[in-house]
Short mmCIF file of C-alpha atoms in Angstrom, two decimals:
data_model
loop_
_atom_site.label_atom_id
_atom_site.label_comp_id
_atom_site.label_asym_id
_atom_site.label_seq_id
_atom_site.Cartn_x
_atom_site.Cartn_y
_atom_site.Cartn_z
CA MET A 1 144.35 211.97 59.97
CA VAL A 2 146.01 208.74 58.95
CA PHE A 3 146.59 206.67 61.83
CA HIS A 4 145.00 209.12 64.41
CA PRO A 5 141.65 207.54 64.52
CA ARG A 6 143.23 204.33 65.68
CA GLU A 7 145.59 205.78 68.15
CA GLY A 8 146.36 202.97 70.80
CA ARG A 9 145.64 200.10 68.55
CA ASN A 10 148.79 198.02 67.85
CA PRO A 11 148.66 197.30 63.99
CA ARG A 12 150.80 194.33 64.47
CA ARG A 13 148.02 192.69 66.66
CA PRO A 14 144.74 193.91 64.91
CA THR A 15 141.66 193.21 67.17
CA ARG A 16 139.44 192.34 64.17
CA GLY A 17 138.56 188.62 63.93
CA LEU A 18 136.20 187.55 61.08
CA THR A 19 134.76 190.71 59.89
CA ARG A 20 132.00 192.22 57.58
CA ARG A 21 133.77 190.87 54.63
CA ASP A 22 133.59 187.11 55.63
CA PHE A 23 133.13 184.16 53.45
CA ILE A 24 129.45 183.90 52.82
CA LEU A 25 129.60 180.02 52.80
CA ARG A 26 131.58 179.78 55.90
CA SER A 27 128.42 180.01 57.99
CA THR A 28 127.56 176.51 56.39
CA ALA A 29 130.84 175.07 57.64
CA LEU A 30 130.07 176.36 61.01
CA GLY A 31 126.78 174.70 61.00
CA VAL A 32 124.58 177.83 60.01
CA SER A 33 122.64 177.03 56.90
CA LEU A 34 122.45 179.53 54.11
CA PRO A 35 119.16 181.49 54.30
CA THR A 36 118.01 181.66 50.77
CA LEU A 37 115.58 184.27 49.65
CA SER A 38 112.60 181.60 49.60
CA ALA A 39 113.84 180.20 53.10
CA ILE A 40 113.54 183.92 54.60
CA LEU A 41 109.93 184.21 53.04
CA ALA A 42 108.89 180.97 54.37
CA ALA A 43 110.29 181.57 57.77
CA CYS A 44 108.39 184.85 57.87
CA GLY A 45 105.13 183.49 56.96
CA GLY A 46 105.34 183.43 53.18
CA ASP A 47 105.88 180.60 50.89
CA GLU A 48 108.15 179.89 47.82
CA GLU A 49 105.55 181.48 45.55
CA ALA A 50 105.89 184.65 47.58
CA ALA A 51 109.31 184.90 46.05
CA GLY A 52 107.83 186.34 43.00
CA GLU A 53 106.59 189.24 45.07
CA VAL A 54 110.17 190.29 45.94
CA LEU A 55 110.80 193.59 44.42
CA ILE A 56 114.38 193.48 42.86
CA GLY A 57 115.46 196.67 41.30
CA THR A 58 118.28 197.50 39.05
CA PRO A 59 119.91 200.85 38.35
CA GLU A 60 118.08 200.84 35.03
CA ASN A 61 114.65 199.70 36.71
CA PRO A 62 114.43 201.21 40.20
CA VAL A 63 111.76 199.90 42.57
CA THR A 64 109.70 201.30 45.28
CA GLN A 65 109.29 198.47 48.05
CA HIS A 66 106.05 197.30 49.28
CA LEU A 67 104.54 198.68 52.40
CA PHE A 68 102.43 196.27 54.50
CA ASP A 69 99.71 196.85 56.86
CA ASP A 70 101.08 194.59 59.51
CA ASN A 71 104.45 196.53 59.41
CA PRO A 72 103.83 200.21 59.49
CA ALA A 73 106.36 202.91 60.20
CA ILE A 74 106.27 204.66 63.66
CA ALA A 75 104.16 207.90 64.01
CA SER A 76 105.63 211.28 64.05
CA GLY A 77 106.26 213.43 67.25
CA VAL A 78 106.77 210.38 69.50
CA ALA A 79 109.22 210.90 72.48
CA PRO A 80 112.31 208.87 72.35
CA GLU A 81 112.36 205.77 74.50
CA ALA A 82 114.55 205.00 77.58
CA GLY A 83 117.74 203.02 76.86
CA PRO A 84 119.48 200.85 76.22
CA LEU A 85 119.37 200.95 72.40
CA ARG A 86 120.31 197.69 70.90
CA VAL A 87 122.44 197.57 67.84
CA TYR A 88 123.26 194.50 65.51
CA ASN A 89 126.21 195.20 63.48
CA TRP A 90 129.02 193.30 61.61
CA SER A 91 132.16 192.69 63.73
CA ASP A 92 134.37 195.62 63.89
CA TYR A 93 132.28 197.59 61.63
CA ILE A 94 131.83 200.82 63.56
CA ASN A 95 134.37 202.84 65.30
CA PRO A 96 134.23 201.94 68.97
CA ASP A 97 134.82 205.60 69.92
CA THR A 98 131.63 206.53 68.05
CA ILE A 99 129.37 204.55 70.54
CA PRO A 100 130.23 206.67 73.65
CA VAL A 101 129.78 209.84 71.69
CA ALA A 102 126.41 208.50 70.39
CA GLU A 103 125.39 207.54 73.96
CA GLU A 104 126.01 211.07 75.11
CA ALA A 105 124.18 212.63 72.07
CA LEU A 106 121.04 210.45 72.55
CA GLY A 107 121.33 210.35 76.25
CA VAL A 108 121.06 206.51 76.58
CA ASP A 109 123.22 203.46 76.72
CA ILE A 110 123.94 201.55 73.54
CA GLU A 111 124.47 198.00 73.46
CA VAL A 112 126.40 196.47 70.33
CA THR A 113 126.22 192.85 69.49
CA THR A 114 128.12 191.58 66.60
CA TYR A 115 127.99 188.93 63.87
CA PHE A 116 130.52 187.37 61.57
CA ASN A 117 128.49 187.36 58.33
CA GLU A 118 124.96 188.40 57.27
CA GLU A 119 123.96 184.78 56.85
CA GLU A 120 124.49 184.27 60.57
CA ALA A 121 122.51 187.42 61.33
CA ILE A 122 119.45 186.65 59.17
CA GLN A 123 119.41 183.15 60.63
CA LYS A 124 119.12 184.44 64.10
CA LEU A 125 116.72 187.26 63.24
CA ILE A 126 114.14 184.99 61.59
CA SER A 127 114.42 182.32 64.29
CA GLY A 128 113.46 185.01 67.06
CA GLU A 129 116.77 183.93 68.77
CA VAL A 130 117.71 187.53 69.05
CA SER A 131 115.86 190.91 69.25
CA PHE A 132 117.57 194.33 68.38
CA ASP A 133 116.50 197.73 67.21
CA VAL A 134 119.10 198.73 64.61
CA TRP A 135 120.79 196.52 61.95
CA PHE A 136 123.17 196.90 59.05
CA PRO A 137 122.15 194.96 56.06
CA VAL A 138 124.13 195.00 52.76
CA ALA A 139 122.02 196.82 50.02
CA GLN A 140 121.49 193.88 47.75
CA SER A 141 119.58 192.11 50.63
CA ILE A 142 117.07 194.84 51.00
CA PRO A 143 114.46 193.51 48.79
CA LYS A 144 114.33 190.03 50.52
CA VAL A 145 114.41 191.43 54.08
CA VAL A 146 111.66 193.87 53.28
CA ALA A 147 109.50 190.94 51.71
CA GLY A 148 110.42 188.92 54.62
CA LYS A 149 109.36 191.65 57.09
CA LEU A 150 112.54 191.82 59.03
CA ILE A 151 112.89 195.55 58.93
CA GLN A 152 110.22 198.30 59.37
CA PRO A 153 109.65 201.29 57.19
CA LEU A 154 111.38 204.50 58.15
CA ASN A 155 109.85 207.90 59.26
CA HIS A 156 111.81 210.37 57.53
CA GLU A 157 110.80 213.13 60.05
CA TYR A 158 113.14 211.64 62.29
CA LEU A 159 116.11 211.51 59.86
CA PRO A 160 116.82 215.23 58.60
CA ASN A 161 120.45 214.05 58.01
CA LEU A 162 119.58 211.98 55.23
CA VAL A 163 119.90 215.07 53.00
CA ASN A 164 123.69 214.80 53.77
CA VAL A 165 124.32 211.68 51.54
CA TRP A 166 124.88 211.59 47.94
CA PRO A 167 121.60 211.95 46.00
CA GLN A 168 121.76 208.61 44.09
CA LEU A 169 121.88 206.86 47.61
CA GLN A 170 119.08 209.07 49.01
CA ASN A 171 116.79 207.52 46.36
CA PRO A 172 118.52 204.29 45.57
CA PHE A 173 117.32 201.94 42.86
CA TYR A 174 116.76 198.97 45.42
CA ASP A 175 114.76 201.03 47.69
CA GLN A 176 113.26 204.17 46.08
CA GLY A 177 112.74 206.97 48.51
CA SER A 178 114.63 205.23 51.25
CA LEU A 179 111.49 203.71 52.54
CA TYR A 180 113.34 201.01 54.56
CA SER A 181 116.92 201.85 54.72
CA VAL A 182 119.66 204.50 54.62
CA PRO A 183 123.16 204.22 53.25
CA TYR A 184 126.10 203.57 55.65
CA VAL A 185 129.13 203.06 53.59
CA VAL A 186 130.30 202.61 49.91
CA TYR A 187 132.95 200.45 48.38
CA GLN A 188 134.43 199.18 45.18
CA THR A 189 135.80 195.74 44.40
CA GLY A 190 139.22 195.92 42.57
CA ILE A 191 142.85 194.93 42.91
CA ALA A 192 145.16 195.45 45.67
CA TRP A 193 149.01 194.70 45.44
CA ARG A 194 152.27 195.56 46.90
CA THR A 195 154.75 197.16 44.75
CA ASP A 196 157.61 195.27 46.32
CA ARG A 197 156.00 191.85 45.05
CA VAL A 198 153.93 192.76 41.97
CA ASP A 199 155.01 195.04 39.02
CA ASP A 200 152.64 198.01 38.49
CA ALA A 201 152.65 197.50 34.76
CA ASP A 202 151.12 193.93 35.29
CA VAL A 203 148.00 195.53 36.51
CA MET A 204 147.90 198.99 35.19
CA GLY A 205 149.34 198.15 31.83
CA LEU A 206 146.66 195.41 31.07
CA ALA A 207 143.69 196.15 28.78
CA ASN A 208 141.88 193.80 31.10
CA PRO A 209 143.34 194.19 34.56
CA TRP A 210 141.49 191.20 35.91
CA ASP A 211 143.92 189.07 33.99
CA VAL A 212 146.59 189.64 36.76
CA PHE A 213 144.93 186.84 38.71
CA TRP A 214 146.04 184.32 35.98
CA ASN A 215 149.64 185.77 35.85
CA ASP A 216 151.72 182.70 37.16
CA LYS A 217 154.66 185.23 37.94
CA TYR A 218 152.70 185.66 41.09
CA ARG A 219 152.02 182.20 41.85
CA GLY A 220 151.89 181.43 45.60
CA ILE A 221 151.31 185.06 46.71
CA THR A 222 147.81 185.67 45.11
CA GLY A 223 144.67 185.46 46.79
CA LEU A 224 140.72 185.86 46.32
CA TYR A 225 137.96 186.53 48.76
CA ASP A 226 136.15 183.67 50.06
CA ASP A 227 132.93 185.13 48.92
CA PHE A 228 130.95 183.48 46.12
CA ARG A 229 129.35 186.48 44.60
CA GLU A 230 132.30 188.73 44.58
CA THR A 231 134.84 186.10 43.28
CA LEU A 232 132.49 184.66 40.62
CA TYR A 233 131.68 188.08 39.57
CA MET A 234 135.06 189.01 39.09
CA VAL A 235 135.70 186.05 36.91
CA MET A 236 132.44 186.69 34.75
CA LEU A 237 133.50 190.36 34.30
CA ARG A 238 136.96 189.17 33.20
CA ASN A 239 135.17 186.86 30.60
CA GLY A 240 132.94 189.86 29.37
CA VAL A 241 129.63 188.83 30.85
CA VAL A 242 127.54 191.93 30.62
CA ASP A 243 125.47 191.40 33.85
CA PRO A 244 126.54 188.73 36.30
CA SER A 245 123.41 189.03 38.16
CA VAL A 246 121.48 187.32 35.35
CA ALA A 247 124.37 185.29 34.03
CA THR A 248 123.39 182.01 32.36
CA GLU A 249 124.31 178.56 33.66
CA ALA A 250 126.95 178.19 31.14
CA GLU A 251 128.55 181.64 32.02
CA ILE A 252 128.58 180.77 35.70
CA ASP A 253 130.09 177.36 34.89
CA ALA A 254 132.86 179.03 32.82
CA ALA A 255 133.55 181.19 35.75
CA ALA A 256 133.75 178.18 38.04
CA ASP A 257 136.27 176.66 35.38
CA GLY A 258 138.36 179.82 35.53
CA LEU A 259 138.73 179.53 39.31
CA VAL A 260 139.51 175.81 39.13
CA GLU A 261 142.37 176.71 36.69
CA LEU A 262 143.78 178.92 39.46
CA VAL A 263 144.42 175.88 41.72
CA ASP A 264 147.39 174.72 39.82
CA LEU A 265 148.31 177.80 37.93
CA MET A 266 148.49 180.19 40.87
CA ASP A 267 148.11 177.90 43.97
CA ILE A 268 145.31 180.28 44.82
CA ARG A 269 144.29 180.88 48.32
CA TYR A 270 141.04 182.17 49.57
CA THR A 271 140.73 184.26 52.67
CA ILE A 272 138.67 186.39 54.70
CA ASP A 273 141.40 188.63 55.82
CA GLY A 274 143.98 188.50 52.97
CA VAL A 275 143.80 192.37 52.10
CA TYR A 276 143.82 194.21 55.43
CA SER A 277 145.79 191.76 57.33
CA GLY A 278 147.48 189.27 55.06
CA MET A 279 149.11 191.89 52.68
CA PRO A 280 150.54 194.09 55.67
CA GLU A 281 152.00 190.62 56.95
CA ASP A 282 153.46 189.96 53.48
CA ARG A 283 151.29 186.70 53.16
CA PHE A 284 150.07 188.09 49.95
CA GLY A 285 151.52 190.38 47.30
CA LEU A 286 148.22 190.42 45.14
CA HIS A 287 144.52 190.12 46.18
CA LEU A 288 141.08 190.76 45.03
CA ALA A 289 140.15 193.70 47.27
CA TRP A 290 137.34 195.90 48.74
CA SER A 291 138.40 199.47 48.62
CA GLY A 292 137.62 199.70 52.34
CA ASP A 293 139.87 196.81 53.09
CA THR A 294 142.71 198.40 51.13
CA VAL A 295 142.38 201.87 52.95
CA ALA A 296 142.67 199.97 56.12
CA THR A 297 145.90 198.17 55.42
CA PRO A 298 148.32 200.98 56.84
CA PHE A 299 147.03 200.30 60.21
CA TYR A 300 148.08 196.60 60.12
CA PHE A 301 151.67 196.93 58.92
CA PRO A 302 154.38 196.07 61.47
CA GLU A 303 156.03 199.18 62.94
CA ASP A 304 159.35 198.46 61.01
CA ALA A 305 157.65 197.91 57.55
CA ASP A 306 156.62 200.37 54.81
CA PRO A 307 152.93 200.54 54.18
CA SER A 308 153.51 202.79 51.18
CA VAL A 309 154.13 199.74 48.95
CA MET A 310 150.36 199.38 48.84
CA ARG A 311 148.45 200.07 45.80
CA TYR A 312 144.76 199.75 44.60
CA ALA A 313 143.09 199.75 41.33
CA TRP A 314 139.32 199.66 40.30
CA PRO A 315 139.60 198.11 36.78
CA VAL A 316 136.90 200.38 35.56
CA HIS A 317 139.41 203.36 35.90
CA VAL A 318 142.19 201.45 34.08
CA GLY A 319 140.82 199.36 31.06
CA ASP A 320 138.80 200.89 28.24
CA SER A 321 135.97 198.71 28.52
CA ILE A 322 136.31 196.43 31.68
CA LYS A 323 133.64 196.55 34.29
CA GLY A 324 133.84 196.43 37.98
CA SER A 325 131.57 195.92 41.11
CA ILE A 326 130.49 198.90 43.31
CA ALA A 327 128.18 198.71 46.10
CA ASN A 328 126.89 200.06 49.53
CA ASP A 329 125.86 198.89 52.92
CA THR A 330 122.91 200.37 54.70
CA MET A 331 121.26 200.76 58.22
CA ALA A 332 117.71 199.94 59.01
CA VAL A 333 115.27 199.56 61.85
CA LEU A 334 114.17 196.13 62.68
CA LYS A 335 110.48 195.16 62.80
CA GLY A 336 109.61 194.68 66.40
CA ALA A 337 112.18 197.09 67.63
CA GLN A 338 111.70 198.03 71.28
CA LYS A 339 113.21 201.41 70.84
CA PRO A 340 112.04 202.46 67.37
CA VAL A 341 112.50 206.18 67.92
CA LEU A 342 115.83 205.83 69.55
CA ALA A 343 116.69 203.71 66.54
CA HIS A 344 115.72 206.37 64.03
CA GLN A 345 117.71 208.81 66.13
CA PHE A 346 120.79 206.76 66.03
CA LEU A 347 120.44 206.37 62.21
CA ASN A 348 120.43 210.24 62.04
CA PHE A 349 123.43 210.54 64.30
CA MET A 350 125.51 208.26 61.95
CA LEU A 351 124.29 210.35 59.04
CA ASP A 352 125.76 213.42 60.54
CA GLU A 353 128.82 214.50 58.49
CA ASN A 354 131.20 214.76 61.15
CA ASN A 355 130.21 211.38 62.75
CA ALA A 356 130.20 209.65 59.56
CA LEU A 357 133.94 211.04 58.81
CA GLU A 358 135.13 209.91 62.38
CA ASN A 359 133.79 206.49 61.73
CA PHE A 360 135.43 206.29 58.47
CA GLY A 361 138.81 207.00 59.89
CA TRP A 362 138.55 203.63 61.98
CA VAL A 363 136.59 201.33 59.68
CA GLY A 364 138.45 202.35 56.41
CA TYR A 365 134.93 202.15 54.62
CA GLN A 366 133.83 205.47 53.09
CA PRO A 367 130.39 207.20 54.06
CA PRO A 368 128.71 208.85 50.97
CA GLN A 369 128.53 212.19 52.34
CA ASN A 370 127.95 215.26 50.31
CA GLY A 371 129.99 217.39 52.48
CA LEU A 372 132.97 214.96 52.48
CA ASP A 373 135.54 216.55 50.13
CA VAL A 374 137.09 213.54 48.40
CA ASP A 375 139.93 215.57 47.48
CA ALA A 376 140.54 216.63 51.01
CA LEU A 377 140.63 213.05 52.27
CA VAL A 378 144.24 212.73 51.02
CA ALA A 379 144.97 216.26 51.91
CA ASP A 380 143.86 215.95 55.55
CA GLU A 381 145.49 212.57 55.61
CA TRP A 382 142.41 210.35 56.22
CA VAL A 383 143.70 208.48 53.15
CA PRO A 384 147.44 208.20 52.25
CA ASP A 385 148.16 209.48 48.92
CA TYR A 386 149.46 206.14 47.63
CA LEU A 387 145.93 204.71 48.29
CA SER A 388 144.11 207.82 46.82
CA SER A 389 142.61 205.34 44.11
CA ALA A 390 140.67 203.55 46.66
CA ILE A 391 138.53 206.74 47.24
CA VAL A 392 135.02 206.15 45.92
CA LEU A 393 133.68 209.02 43.90
CA PRO A 394 129.92 209.94 43.53
CA GLY A 395 130.06 209.51 39.86
CA ASP A 396 131.50 205.89 40.29
CA PHE A 397 127.88 204.69 40.94
CA ASP A 398 126.87 206.16 37.45
CA ASN A 399 129.62 205.10 35.42
CA PRO A 400 128.23 202.74 32.63
CA ARG A 401 130.86 200.09 33.44
CA ALA A 402 130.00 199.95 37.04
CA VAL A 403 128.27 196.87 38.05
CA VAL A 404 126.04 197.36 41.28
CA PRO A 405 125.11 194.02 42.74
CA THR A 406 121.62 193.15 43.29
CA GLN A 407 119.43 190.68 45.12
CA LEU A 408 119.72 187.43 43.23
CA SER A 409 116.50 185.50 42.34
CA ALA A 410 116.19 182.15 44.08
CA SER A 411 117.04 180.33 40.93
CA GLN A 412 120.09 182.53 40.11
CA GLU A 413 121.19 182.20 43.82
CA SER A 414 121.13 178.37 43.37
CA LEU A 415 123.26 178.42 40.12
CA MET A 416 125.87 180.73 41.72
CA LEU A 417 126.16 178.49 44.71
CA ASP A 418 126.47 175.43 42.59
CA GLY A 419 129.33 177.22 40.62
CA TRP A 420 130.95 178.19 43.83
CA SER A 421 130.72 174.60 45.20
CA LYS A 422 132.50 173.51 41.94
CA ALA A 423 135.21 176.04 42.23
CA GLN A 424 135.90 175.27 45.97
CA SER A 425 136.07 171.58 45.28
CA GLY A 426 138.59 171.86 42.44
CA GLY A 427 136.28 170.98 39.76
#
């Protein structure tokens, strides 16, 4: 039920710091260099030429990831190891109440260590600085972390609950057969606004809803994510780019110019918490938004404020021809895991429908469970009715206007980062 999963948490003083949705380049500002595809391969014993062996699938051209002799799956029928199980996850990306339930179910202690963004996590993993059993990579990273041998193949005999998830994510395009990963949560990238600050018609009435971010009526209250992929993708989709993952240098440069335009036009601000925290605090009235962040907003409104002013739209469901991004995060077992059987059992626990639902109630990000009745999410008050549009439907992944991010090639990644630097420097 709404608010129930977070009983005892003061929404005016949320415990979240930097979260799973952090600015990808903030790691550079903190002294952590961005681990590009080629860098990961080199650190794991490959070289830049090996980048050509990275199998980057698309929904139209799915791929089965390589299996390596020196990185086998665990054997069947092995007894689970003694604890503790070591889990490496984004900050505040699992319900704290889920851990003791999992500990009781598996009969071991579970130690959770968190990171602020995936770049930080990958750097530590490839350096050998840290060692864990379970990890939560984003789906588009699977090709490079498989090629870099950071994760190990899965033995599905330990994962009977995988049948619980949506068929297209049981056999995802980036990892056919779920050889290395299982789905954790799904989310769209759309638009969040407050009805007391923004007119509904200025979003829902547009042929191209992305245009609202250039409406100077909302100067000073508009925010974008500090995330180079999501924000540049949004501008490219607004510009009619068919597939931002293979955008030309000119298309990326035009997107960067569009962001530079917002500096004066909108007094634009880039944030890491502008949706789930900044909008409840009335620091923003309009923001680029992940659906999961938007679902979480009611928990952060002051007690004397009205969270029902929140709205969310995925432009795919608004405009006649507009595209929008949709993605998922995953769970995997790290290569060299000390407790690989326990790690599989933990993944299977998280794939249980009841456990996945309870976790959703806290993190706000939806598990792709077959048994999760999306209509009942509102009726049972897991999602408030005024944010029902933030519920992800299984068919959303198959919508012809849905853009599913994929691992960028090394050259494409470089072009995107150059464009982002231009946008952040103001041109």
